[in-house]
Coordinates of C-alpha atoms in Angstrom, one line a residue:
M19 CA 10.5 -45.8 -35.2
D20 CA 12.5 -43.7 -32.8
V21 CA 14.3 -40.1 -34.6
V22 CA 17.7 -39.4 -33.1
S23 CA 19.4 -35.8 -33.3
S24 CA 22.1 -35.3 -34.3
N25 CA 24.6 -32.7 -36.6
L26 CA 25.1 -35.0 -39.3
N27 CA 23.9 -33.7 -42.8
S28 CA 22.4 -30.4 -40.7
V29 CA 22.3 -27.2 -42.6
E30 CA 23.0 -24.1 -40.1
V31 CA 19.8 -21.6 -40.9
L32 CA 19.9 -18.1 -39.8
P33 CA 17.2 -15.5 -40.3
V34 CA 17.6 -12.8 -42.6
T35 CA 16.2 -9.2 -42.0
A36 CA 14.7 -7.2 -45.3
D37 CA 18.2 -5.6 -46.0
G38 CA 19.8 -8.8 -45.8
V39 CA 22.0 -9.2 -42.6
K40 CA 22.1 -12.5 -40.8
T41 CA 20.7 -12.5 -37.5
C42 CA 20.4 -14.9 -34.9
W43 CA 17.5 -17.1 -33.1
T44 CA 16.0 -16.6 -30.1
W45 CA 14.9 -20.0 -29.7
G46 CA 17.5 -23.1 -29.3
K47 CA 17.1 -26.5 -30.5
I48 CA 16.0 -27.7 -27.6
K49 CA 13.2 -25.6 -26.9
V50 CA 12.0 -25.5 -30.4
A51 CA 11.7 -29.5 -29.6
N52 CA 9.8 -29.0 -26.7
E53 CA 7.6 -26.1 -28.1
K54 CA 7.4 -26.2 -31.7
S55 CA 3.6 -26.3 -31.8
L56 CA 3.6 -22.7 -30.6
L57 CA 5.7 -21.8 -33.7
T58 CA 4.4 -21.1 -37.3
A59 CA 6.0 -20.5 -40.5
K60 CA 4.5 -17.4 -42.8
Q61 CA 5.6 -16.2 -46.3
V62 CA 6.1 -12.5 -45.8
S63 CA 5.5 -9.7 -48.8
D64 CA 9.0 -10.5 -50.2
G65 CA 8.1 -13.7 -50.8
T66 CA 10.5 -15.3 -48.0
W67 CA 9.4 -17.5 -45.2
R68 CA 9.5 -16.0 -41.9
V69 CA 8.7 -18.1 -38.3
F70 CA 6.7 -16.7 -35.8
R71 CA 5.6 -17.7 -32.5
K72 CA 2.1 -18.1 -31.9
D73 CA -0.1 -15.9 -29.5
Y74 CA -3.2 -16.4 -27.7
L75 CA -5.5 -13.9 -26.3
E76 CA -6.0 -16.2 -23.4
K77 CA -3.0 -17.6 -21.2
I78 CA -3.1 -20.7 -19.7
D79 CA -3.4 -19.4 -16.3
G80 CA -6.9 -17.5 -17.5
S81 CA -5.3 -14.3 -18.1
I82 CA -5.1 -12.0 -21.0
A83 CA -2.5 -11.7 -23.0
T84 CA -0.7 -8.1 -23.6
T85 CA 1.9 -6.8 -26.4
L86 CA 5.3 -6.4 -25.2
P87 CA 6.0 -2.8 -23.7
K88 CA 8.2 -0.3 -26.4
S89 CA 11.5 0.4 -24.9
L90 CA 10.6 4.1 -25.7
W91 CA 7.1 6.0 -25.0
V92 CA 7.1 9.3 -26.8
E93 CA 3.4 9.1 -26.7
K94 CA 2.3 12.7 -26.4
E95 CA 0.2 11.8 -23.0
M96 CA 3.1 11.1 -21.3
N97 CA 4.6 14.2 -21.3
N98 CA 4.8 17.3 -18.6
D99 CA 2.2 19.1 -20.3
Y100 CA -0.5 16.5 -19.7
G101 CA 0.4 16.0 -16.2
R102 CA 0.3 19.8 -15.4
R103 CA -3.2 19.6 -17.4
S104 CA -4.6 16.7 -14.9
L105 CA -3.3 19.1 -11.7
Q106 CA -5.0 21.9 -12.8
E107 CA -8.2 20.0 -13.4
L108 CA -8.5 18.8 -10.1
L109 CA -6.8 22.0 -8.1
G110 CA -8.0 25.0 -10.3
D111 CA -3.9 25.4 -10.4
S112 CA -0.8 23.8 -12.0
I113 CA 1.1 24.6 -8.4
V114 CA 3.6 21.8 -9.1
E115 CA 6.4 23.0 -11.9
F116 CA 6.9 19.7 -13.9
P117 CA 4.3 17.3 -12.2
K118 CA 4.4 14.1 -14.2
S119 CA 1.8 12.5 -16.2
P120 CA -0.6 10.4 -14.7
F121 CA -0.6 8.0 -18.1
L122 CA 3.0 7.8 -17.8
I123 CA 2.6 6.1 -13.9
N124 CA -0.7 4.4 -15.4
K125 CA 2.0 2.7 -18.2
I126 CA 4.1 1.9 -15.5
V127 CA 2.1 0.1 -13.4
E128 CA 0.5 -1.7 -16.2
V129 CA 3.4 -3.3 -17.3
G130 CA 4.9 -3.7 -13.5
M131 CA 2.3 -5.4 -11.4
G132 CA -1.1 -7.2 -11.4
K133 CA -4.5 -6.6 -10.3
D134 CA -3.6 -6.4 -6.4
G135 CA -0.1 -5.0 -6.7
L136 CA 1.5 -2.5 -4.2
V137 CA 2.9 0.5 -5.3
L138 CA 5.6 2.4 -3.1
D139 CA 6.8 6.2 -4.1
F140 CA 9.3 7.8 -1.8
F141 CA 8.9 10.6 -3.5
A142 CA 5.4 11.6 -3.8
G143 CA 5.5 14.7 -5.0
S144 CA 1.8 16.4 -6.1
G145 CA 0.5 13.0 -6.1
T146 CA 0.4 11.6 -9.6
T147 CA 1.2 7.6 -8.4
A148 CA -2.1 7.7 -6.4
H149 CA -3.9 9.4 -9.0
A150 CA -2.8 6.7 -11.6
V151 CA -3.4 3.6 -9.2
L152 CA -7.3 5.0 -8.5
D153 CA -7.7 5.8 -12.3
F154 CA -6.2 2.4 -13.4
N155 CA -8.1 0.0 -10.8
K156 CA -11.5 2.2 -12.0
Q157 CA -10.6 0.8 -15.4
D158 CA -10.2 -2.9 -15.0
G159 CA -11.5 -3.5 -11.5
G160 CA -8.3 -4.0 -10.2
N161 CA -7.5 -3.8 -5.9
R162 CA -3.9 -2.3 -6.4
K163 CA -2.8 -0.2 -3.4
F164 CA -0.6 2.4 -2.8
I165 CA 2.2 3.7 -0.1
L166 CA 3.3 7.7 -0.6
V167 CA 5.9 8.9 1.2
Q168 CA 6.5 12.6 1.1
L169 CA 8.2 15.3 3.2
P170 CA 6.3 18.8 4.5
E171 CA 8.7 20.9 2.0
P172 CA 7.7 24.5 2.4
T173 CA 5.7 26.1 -0.9
D174 CA 5.8 29.7 0.2
R175 CA 1.6 29.2 -0.1
T176 CA -1.0 30.0 2.2
D177 CA -3.3 27.2 0.5
Y178 CA -1.3 24.3 0.6
P179 CA 2.0 25.4 2.6
T180 CA 3.8 21.9 2.3
I181 CA 4.5 19.7 -0.5
A182 CA 2.5 17.1 1.7
D183 CA -0.4 19.1 1.6
I184 CA -0.8 18.7 -2.1
T185 CA -0.6 15.5 -2.0
K186 CA -3.1 14.5 0.3
E187 CA -5.8 17.2 -1.0
R188 CA -5.1 15.5 -4.7
V189 CA -5.7 12.0 -3.5
R190 CA -8.9 13.5 -1.6
R191 CA -10.2 14.7 -4.9
V192 CA -9.6 11.8 -7.4
I193 CA -11.0 10.1 -5.0
K194 CA -14.6 12.1 -4.6
K195 CA -14.2 12.6 -8.6
L196 CA -14.1 8.8 -9.1
N197 CA -16.7 8.2 -6.4
D198 CA -19.0 11.0 -7.8
E199 CA -18.5 9.2 -11.7
D200 CA -19.7 5.9 -10.2
G201 CA -22.9 7.6 -8.6
N202 CA -25.2 5.3 -7.0
G203 CA -23.5 2.0 -8.4
K204 CA -21.2 -0.1 -6.2
S205 CA -18.1 2.1 -5.9
Q206 CA -14.6 0.8 -5.2
D207 CA -13.1 0.9 -1.6
R208 CA -11.1 4.0 -2.2
G209 CA -10.1 4.9 1.5
F210 CA -6.7 6.2 2.4
R211 CA -4.8 6.9 5.7
V212 CA -2.3 9.7 6.5
F213 CA 0.4 9.3 9.0
K214 CA 3.1 11.6 10.0
L215 CA 6.6 10.0 11.4
A216 CA 6.9 10.7 15.3
E217 CA 8.4 9.6 18.1
S218 CA 6.5 7.4 20.2
N219 CA 3.1 8.5 22.3
F220 CA 4.7 6.3 25.3
T221 CA 7.6 8.4 27.5
P222 CA 10.6 5.2 27.3
W223 CA 12.6 4.3 29.9
D224 CA 16.1 5.8 30.3
G225 CA 18.4 3.1 31.3
S226 CA 21.7 5.4 31.2
I227 CA 20.4 8.0 33.8
D228 CA 22.2 7.9 36.9
Q229 CA 20.9 4.9 39.0
S230 CA 21.1 6.7 42.3
P231 CA 17.7 7.1 44.4
E232 CA 17.1 10.2 43.8
A233 CA 17.3 9.8 39.7
L234 CA 15.3 6.5 39.5
S235 CA 12.8 8.4 42.0
R236 CA 12.8 11.1 39.2
Q237 CA 12.2 9.1 36.5
M238 CA 9.5 6.6 38.3
E239 CA 7.2 10.3 38.7
M240 CA 7.6 10.7 35.1
H241 CA 6.3 7.5 34.2
I242 CA 3.3 7.6 36.5
E243 CA 1.4 9.2 33.4
H244 CA 3.7 7.7 30.3
V245 CA 1.6 8.6 27.4
R246 CA 2.9 12.0 25.9
Q247 CA 0.9 15.2 26.5
G248 CA -1.3 16.1 23.1
R249 CA -1.3 12.8 21.9
T250 CA -4.8 11.5 21.0
D251 CA -6.1 7.9 21.1
E252 CA -5.6 7.4 17.5
D253 CA -2.3 8.1 18.0
I254 CA -1.9 5.8 20.5
L255 CA -4.0 3.1 18.3
Y256 CA -1.5 3.4 15.9
E257 CA 1.4 2.7 17.6
I258 CA -0.1 0.1 19.7
L259 CA -1.1 -1.8 16.4
L260 CA 2.2 -1.7 14.7
K261 CA 4.1 -3.1 17.8
S262 CA 1.4 -5.5 17.6
G263 CA 2.7 -6.5 14.0
F264 CA -0.6 -5.4 12.3
P265 CA -0.4 -3.7 9.0
L266 CA -1.1 0.2 9.1
S267 CA -3.9 -0.6 6.6
I268 CA -5.7 -3.0 8.8
P269 CA -10.0 -2.6 9.1
V270 CA -10.4 -0.8 12.1
E271 CA -14.2 -0.4 13.1
T272 CA -15.0 1.7 16.3
L273 CA -17.3 0.2 19.0
Q274 CA -19.3 1.4 22.0
V275 CA -19.0 -1.3 25.0
D276 CA -21.0 -0.6 27.9
G277 CA -20.3 3.2 27.5
K278 CA -16.5 2.6 26.6
T279 CA -15.0 3.4 22.8
V280 CA -13.5 0.3 22.0
Y281 CA -11.4 -0.6 18.9
S282 CA -12.6 -3.7 17.1
I283 CA -9.0 -4.4 14.5
S284 CA -9.8 -7.1 11.9
D285 CA -13.5 -7.8 12.7
G286 CA -12.8 -8.3 16.4
I287 CA -9.5 -10.6 16.4
M288 CA -8.1 -7.6 18.9
L289 CA -9.9 -4.9 21.0
V290 CA -8.3 -1.8 21.8
C291 CA -9.9 0.3 25.1
L292 CA -8.2 3.3 25.5
D293 CA -10.7 4.8 28.3
R294 CA -9.2 6.6 31.3
N295 CA -12.1 5.1 33.5
L296 CA -12.3 1.6 33.4
S297 CA -14.9 -0.4 35.8
M298 CA -15.1 -4.2 36.0
P299 CA -18.3 -4.4 34.0
S300 CA -17.6 -2.1 31.3
V301 CA -13.8 -4.7 31.2
Q302 CA -16.5 -7.7 31.4
A303 CA -18.2 -6.7 28.5
I304 CA -15.2 -6.3 26.4
V305 CA -14.0 -9.5 27.3
D306 CA -17.3 -11.1 26.6
R307 CA -16.9 -10.5 23.1
L308 CA -14.2 -13.3 22.7
P309 CA -11.2 -11.5 20.9
E310 CA -8.0 -13.1 20.6
R311 CA -6.3 -10.5 22.5
V312 CA -6.8 -6.9 24.2
V313 CA -5.4 -4.1 25.0
F314 CA -6.6 -1.8 27.7
L315 CA -4.6 1.8 28.9
D316 CA -2.6 1.5 32.2
E317 CA -4.1 4.8 33.0
G318 CA -7.7 3.2 32.8
F319 CA -7.1 1.2 36.0
A320 CA -6.2 4.6 37.9
G321 CA -3.9 2.9 40.5
N322 CA -6.5 -0.1 41.2
D323 CA -4.5 -2.9 40.9
A324 CA -7.6 -5.0 42.3
L325 CA -9.3 -4.1 39.2
K326 CA -6.6 -4.9 37.1
V327 CA -6.1 -8.5 38.2
N328 CA -9.8 -9.1 37.9
A329 CA -9.2 -8.0 34.3
K330 CA -6.3 -10.2 33.8
E331 CA -8.2 -13.4 35.8
A332 CA -11.5 -12.3 33.1
C333 CA -9.2 -13.0 30.0
K334 CA -7.3 -15.9 31.0
L335 CA -10.4 -17.8 31.9
K336 CA -11.8 -17.1 28.2
N337 CA -8.1 -17.9 26.6
I338 CA -7.7 -14.1 25.6
V339 CA -4.3 -12.1 25.8
F340 CA -4.2 -9.7 28.2
K341 CA -2.1 -6.4 27.5
V342 CA -1.5 -3.4 29.5
V343 CA 0.2 -0.2 27.6

């Protein structure tokens, strides 16, 4: 027999609070009809009956259910005193006047993301966010990552001249502390990289200058050595990675190939050689590793056009993308 739902002979019943106030249901009729197996009724202490939703420790997707977070967090661990204490334990000095508590950020991370999330903190300060994420990963075996951004604001201190110096040192010490706690056991990957915003490592071609032969000649002379003075190979490498579409967190391994330093990106997908004195044997040794693409510094060919053409052809024979910067 089919049962047809209708309002005929229906009586509206509203939930009533302990002080007699009628409230409303959180589920509608359709949801109740579809998910009534999740509902149960229990008699409470005042003798009345109330409807409850069943909660299971393990969800359908296999994750563990948690209680809903409170709207107001007033636990003592959330206050700045705990933030100051945790910073003092690491650096021997509170340094920052009102540091956030790692417990507070830990709670936010717990509520807001899973085990593989990415946290972005645009006002890193003393590095509480990194501290909390690293601690939480240790607690539940997570693989959360963080990006911290902090301007080098001066502190008038000699040990930590800028706020950014405090941030970096705190992250280093948290990682050391957690690694020491792990001892000889298997530890998590807790590495981090520090980058500073700067202009390009390469002198750009200025298309707005006077197009006279003299002006063009001067600019061409400037581009004979187009890498800016004082830039390291690592500076150049990470600009190449960004312009090639790789994230800054990509695994990079340093290799020695035929006496040349070669950077292997993500297990050899791309090889980068910034050596200033290339030869065909060294180029061929790099090509024989069969990366998807290879990058050389133009300065490495020292104006030897024949060597550059041969290097390009060697890559072409093995379907490798050849790039010179």
